[in-house]
PDB file of N, CA and C in Angstrom:
ATOM      1  N   MET X 128      12.587 -10.433 -10.780  1.00 50.00           N
ATOM      2  CA  MET X 128      11.325 -10.474 -10.024  1.00 50.00           C
ATOM      3  C   MET X 128      10.929 -11.928  -9.738  1.00 50.00           C
ATOM      4  N   ALA X 129      10.626 -12.203  -8.489  1.00 60.00           N
ATOM      5  CA  ALA X 129      10.236 -13.565  -8.124  1.00 60.00           C
ATOM      6  C   ALA X 129       8.880 -13.909  -8.738  1.00 60.00           C
ATOM      7  N   ASP X 130       7.859 -13.157  -8.354  1.00 66.00           N
ATOM      8  CA  ASP X 130       6.546 -13.408  -8.938  1.00 66.00           C
ATOM      9  C   ASP X 130       5.901 -12.095  -9.347  1.00 66.00           C
ATOM     10  N   PRO X 131       5.156 -12.117 -10.447  1.00 63.00           N
ATOM     11  CA  PRO X 131       4.509 -10.904 -10.967  1.00 63.00           C
ATOM     12  C   PRO X 131       3.412 -10.427 -10.025  1.00 63.00           C
ATOM     13  N   PRO X 132       3.077  -9.148 -10.089  1.00 56.00           N
ATOM     14  CA  PRO X 132       2.013  -8.601  -9.244  1.00 56.00           C
ATOM     15  C   PRO X 132       0.665  -9.187  -9.633  1.00 56.00           C
ATOM     16  N   PRO X 133      -0.267  -9.234  -8.690  1.00 59.00           N
ATOM     17  CA  PRO X 133      -1.600  -9.745  -9.019  1.00 59.00           C
ATOM     18  C   PRO X 133      -2.260  -8.873 -10.078  1.00 59.00           C
ATOM     19  N   PRO X 134      -3.079  -9.441 -10.951  1.00 62.00           N
ATOM     20  CA  PRO X 134      -3.726  -8.670 -12.015  1.00 62.00           C
ATOM     21  C   PRO X 134      -4.589  -7.547 -11.452  1.00 62.00           C
ATOM     22  N   GLY X 135      -4.496  -6.370 -12.046  1.00 58.00           N
ATOM     23  CA  GLY X 135      -5.301  -5.245 -11.584  1.00 58.00           C
ATOM     24  C   GLY X 135      -4.538  -4.369 -10.611  1.00 58.00           C
ATOM     25  N   ASN X 136      -3.451  -4.896 -10.032  1.00 53.00           N
ATOM     26  CA  ASN X 136      -2.690  -4.099  -9.075  1.00 53.00           C
ATOM     27  C   ASN X 136      -1.374  -3.712  -9.711  1.00 53.00           C
ATOM     28  N   THR X 137      -1.357  -2.573 -10.429  1.00 55.00           N
ATOM     29  CA  THR X 137      -0.157  -2.206 -11.183  1.00 55.00           C
ATOM     30  C   THR X 137       0.675  -1.165 -10.456  1.00 55.00           C
ATOM     31  N   GLU X 138       0.151  -0.587  -9.359  1.00 54.00           N
ATOM     32  CA  GLU X 138       0.900   0.495  -8.731  1.00 54.00           C
ATOM     33  C   GLU X 138       1.917  -0.020  -7.720  1.00 54.00           C
ATOM     34  N   SER X 139       1.794  -1.278  -7.265  1.00 49.00           N
ATOM     35  CA  SER X 139       2.746  -1.771  -6.274  1.00 49.00           C
ATOM     36  C   SER X 139       3.660  -2.834  -6.873  1.00 49.00           C
ATOM     37  N   PHE X 140       3.894  -2.769  -8.200  1.00 50.00           N
ATOM     38  CA  PHE X 140       4.742  -3.775  -8.828  1.00 50.00           C
ATOM     39  C   PHE X 140       6.200  -3.598  -8.433  1.00 50.00           C
ATOM     40  N   SER X 141       6.570  -2.392  -7.965  1.00 53.00           N
ATOM     41  CA  SER X 141       7.974  -2.145  -7.639  1.00 53.00           C
ATOM     42  C   SER X 141       8.292  -2.529  -6.197  1.00 53.00           C
ATOM     43  N   LEU X 142       7.273  -2.854  -5.399  1.00 52.00           N
ATOM     44  CA  LEU X 142       7.518  -3.240  -4.013  1.00 52.00           C
ATOM     45  C   LEU X 142       7.644  -4.754  -3.939  1.00 52.00           C
ATOM     46  N   ALA X 143       8.746  -5.219  -3.375  1.00 53.00           N
ATOM     47  CA  ALA X 143       8.944  -6.672  -3.298  1.00 53.00           C
ATOM     48  C   ALA X 143       7.920  -7.319  -2.361  1.00 53.00           C
ATOM     49  N   PRO X 144       7.947  -7.001  -1.050  1.00 58.00           N
ATOM     50  CA  PRO X 144       6.905  -7.554  -0.177  1.00 58.00           C
ATOM     51  C   PRO X 144       5.666  -6.677  -0.218  1.00 58.00           C
ATOM     52  N   THR X 145       4.669  -7.095  -0.946  1.00 55.00           N
ATOM     53  CA  THR X 145       3.473  -6.265  -1.082  1.00 55.00           C
ATOM     54  C   THR X 145       2.572  -6.440   0.129  1.00 55.00           C
ATOM     55  N   PRO X 146       2.266  -5.356   0.829  1.00 58.00           N
ATOM     56  CA  PRO X 146       1.356  -5.449   1.972  1.00 58.00           C
ATOM     57  C   PRO X 146      -0.036  -5.839   1.509  1.00 58.00           C
ATOM     58  N   PRO X 147      -0.764  -6.599   2.324  1.00 60.00           N
ATOM     59  CA  PRO X 147      -2.117  -6.985   1.922  1.00 60.00           C
ATOM     60  C   PRO X 147      -2.975  -5.756   1.690  1.00 60.00           C
ATOM     61  N   GLN X 148      -3.494  -5.631   0.480  1.00 56.00           N
ATOM     62  CA  GLN X 148      -4.236  -4.418   0.141  1.00 56.00           C
ATOM     63  C   GLN X 148      -5.175  -4.728  -1.013  1.00 56.00           C
ATOM     64  N   ASP X 149      -6.375  -4.189  -0.966  1.00 59.00           N
ATOM     65  CA  ASP X 149      -7.340  -4.406  -2.042  1.00 59.00           C
ATOM     66  C   ASP X 149      -7.007  -3.451  -3.183  1.00 59.00           C
ATOM     67  N   PRO X 150      -6.586  -3.963  -4.345  1.00 60.00           N
ATOM     68  CA  PRO X 150      -6.181  -3.086  -5.448  1.00 60.00           C
ATOM     69  C   PRO X 150      -7.305  -2.175  -5.930  1.00 60.00           C
ATOM     70  N   ARG X 151      -8.557  -2.535  -5.622  1.00 64.00           N
ATOM     71  CA  ARG X 151      -9.667  -1.705  -6.087  1.00 64.00           C
ATOM     72  C   ARG X 151      -9.839  -0.461  -5.229  1.00 64.00           C
ATOM     73  N   ARG X 152      -9.233  -0.443  -4.035  1.00 62.00           N
ATOM     74  CA  ARG X 152      -9.438   0.699  -3.141  1.00 62.00           C
ATOM     75  C   ARG X 152      -8.598   1.910  -3.568  1.00 62.00           C
ATOM     76  N   GLY X 153      -7.479   1.673  -4.211  1.00 64.00           N
ATOM     77  CA  GLY X 153      -6.718   2.798  -4.747  1.00 64.00           C
ATOM     78  C   GLY X 153      -5.466   3.152  -3.961  1.00 64.00           C
ATOM     79  N   PRO X 154      -5.581   3.641  -2.721  1.00 63.00           N
ATOM     80  CA  PRO X 154      -4.392   4.125  -2.007  1.00 63.00           C
ATOM     81  C   PRO X 154      -3.364   3.020  -1.812  1.00 63.00           C
ATOM     82  N   GLY X 155      -2.108   3.342  -2.060  1.00 70.00           N
ATOM     83  CA  GLY X 155      -1.043   2.348  -1.910  1.00 70.00           C
ATOM     84  C   GLY X 155      -0.449   2.400  -0.514  1.00 70.00           C
ATOM     85  N   PRO X 156       0.625   1.615  -0.301  1.00 72.00           N
ATOM     86  CA  PRO X 156       1.280   1.540   1.016  1.00 72.00           C
ATOM     87  C   PRO X 156       1.709   2.905   1.535  1.00 72.00           C
ATOM     88  N   VAL X 157       2.145   3.779   0.632  1.00 76.00           N
ATOM     89  CA  VAL X 157       2.591   5.106   1.065  1.00 76.00           C
ATOM     90  C   VAL X 157       1.431   5.889   1.661  1.00 76.00           C
ATOM     91  N   ALA X 158       0.283   5.836   0.990  1.00 76.00           N
ATOM     92  CA  ALA X 158      -0.887   6.559   1.499  1.00 76.00           C
ATOM     93  C   ALA X 158      -1.313   5.996   2.846  1.00 76.00           C
ATOM     94  N   ILE X 159      -1.228   4.672   2.976  1.00 76.00           N
ATOM     95  CA  ILE X 159      -1.615   4.033   4.240  1.00 76.00           C
ATOM     96  C   ILE X 159      -0.672   4.483   5.351  1.00 76.00           C
ATOM     97  N   ALA X 160       0.620   4.537   5.061  1.00 83.00           N
ATOM     98  CA  ALA X 160       1.585   4.971   6.073  1.00 83.00           C
ATOM     99  C   ALA X 160       1.310   6.409   6.476  1.00 83.00           C
ATOM    100  N   THR X 161       0.955   7.245   5.514  1.00 85.00           N
ATOM    101  CA  THR X 161       0.655   8.645   5.823  1.00 85.00           C
ATOM    102  C   THR X 161      -0.566   8.733   6.731  1.00 85.00           C
ATOM    103  N   LEU X 162      -1.587   7.943   6.428  1.00 82.00           N
ATOM    104  CA  LEU X 162      -2.784   7.951   7.270  1.00 82.00           C
ATOM    105  C   LEU X 162      -2.439   7.521   8.688  1.00 82.00           C
ATOM    106  N   ARG X 163      -1.602   6.481   8.813  1.00 88.00           N
ATOM    107  CA  ARG X 163      -1.223   6.000  10.148  1.00 88.00           C
ATOM    108  C   ARG X 163      -0.509   7.093  10.924  1.00 88.00           C
ATOM    109  N   ARG X 164       0.375   7.845  10.230  1.00 89.00           N
ATOM    110  CA  ARG X 164       1.118   8.896  10.906  1.00 89.00           C
ATOM    111  C   ARG X 164       0.148   9.968  11.400  1.00 89.00           C
ATOM    112  N   ARG X 165      -0.848  10.306  10.567  1.00 88.00           N
ATOM    113  CA  ARG X 165      -1.830  11.321  10.974  1.00 88.00           C
ATOM    114  C   ARG X 165      -2.601  10.863  12.205  1.00 88.00           C
ATOM    115  N   GLU X 166      -2.979   9.581  12.221  1.00 88.00           N
ATOM    116  CA  GLU X 166      -3.721   9.050  13.373  1.00 88.00           C
ATOM    117  C   GLU X 166      -2.882   9.191  14.643  1.00 88.00           C
ATOM    118  N   ARG X 167      -1.572   8.882  14.539  1.00 88.00           N
ATOM    119  CA  ARG X 167      -0.690   8.988  15.713  1.00 88.00           C
ATOM    120  C   ARG X 167      -0.619  10.421  16.194  1.00 88.00           C
ATOM    121  N   GLU X 168      -0.491  11.363  15.256  1.00 88.00           N
ATOM    122  CA  GLU X 168      -0.368  12.767  15.665  1.00 88.00           C
ATOM    123  C   GLU X 168      -1.669  13.264  16.294  1.00 88.00           C
ATOM    124  N   LYS X 169      -2.795  12.702  15.874  1.00 86.00           N
ATOM    125  CA  LYS X 169      -4.078  13.103  16.448  1.00 86.00           C
ATOM    126  C   LYS X 169      -4.163  12.690  17.914  1.00 86.00           C
ATOM    127  N   MET X 170      -3.565  11.550  18.229  1.00 84.00           N
ATOM    128  CA  MET X 170      -3.652  11.029  19.606  1.00 84.00           C
ATOM    129  C   MET X 170      -2.898  11.903  20.590  1.00 84.00           C
ATOM    130  N   LYS X 171      -1.846  12.578  20.123  1.00 71.00           N
ATOM    131  CA  LYS X 171      -1.018  13.380  21.036  1.00 71.00           C
ATOM    132  C   LYS X 171      -1.846  14.479  21.702  1.00 71.00           C
TER     133      LYS X 171
END
Protein backbone atom coordinates (compact mmCIF):
# COMPACT_ATOMS: atom_id res chain seq x y z
CA MET A 1 0.00 0.00 0.00
CA ALA A 2 1.37 3.39 -0.98
CA ASP A 3 -0.45 5.46 1.60
CA PRO A 4 -2.95 4.49 4.32
CA PRO A 5 -6.60 5.56 4.05
CA PRO A 6 -7.63 8.79 5.75
CA PRO A 7 -8.75 8.32 9.38
CA GLY A 8 -12.45 7.54 9.72
CA ASN A 9 -12.72 6.15 6.19
CA THR A 10 -12.31 2.40 6.65
CA GLU A 11 -14.63 1.12 3.92
CA SER A 12 -12.55 2.26 0.93
CA PHE A 13 -9.16 1.01 2.16
CA SER A 14 -9.12 -1.66 -0.57
CA LEU A 15 -9.52 0.85 -3.41
CA ALA A 16 -6.22 2.23 -4.66
CA PRO A 17 -7.47 5.48 -6.26
CA THR A 18 -10.04 6.66 -3.76
CA PRO A 19 -12.67 8.92 -5.32
CA PRO A 20 -13.24 12.18 -3.45
CA GLN A 21 -15.90 11.33 -0.91
CA ASP A 22 -16.91 12.50 2.55
CA PRO A 23 -16.39 9.48 4.84
CA ARG A 24 -19.14 10.75 7.14
CA ARG A 25 -21.80 10.43 4.42
CA GLY A 26 -21.60 6.64 4.35
CA PRO A 27 -22.23 5.44 0.76
CA GLY A 28 -19.08 4.25 -0.99
CA PRO A 29 -18.05 4.40 -4.66
CA VAL A 30 -20.25 1.41 -5.48
CA ALA A 31 -23.36 3.10 -4.11
CA ILE A 32 -22.49 6.27 -6.02
CA ALA A 33 -22.10 4.31 -9.26
CA THR A 34 -25.46 2.65 -8.67
CA LEU A 35 -27.11 6.03 -8.13
CA ARG A 36 -25.55 7.35 -11.34
CA ARG A 37 -26.87 4.36 -13.28
CA ARG A 38 -30.38 4.95 -11.89
CA GLU A 39 -30.23 8.62 -12.92
CA ARG A 40 -29.26 7.59 -16.48
CA GLU A 41 -32.12 5.10 -16.71
CA LYS A 42 -34.55 7.76 -15.49
CA MET A 43 -33.56 10.05 -18.36
CA LYS A 44 -34.48 7.47 -21.00
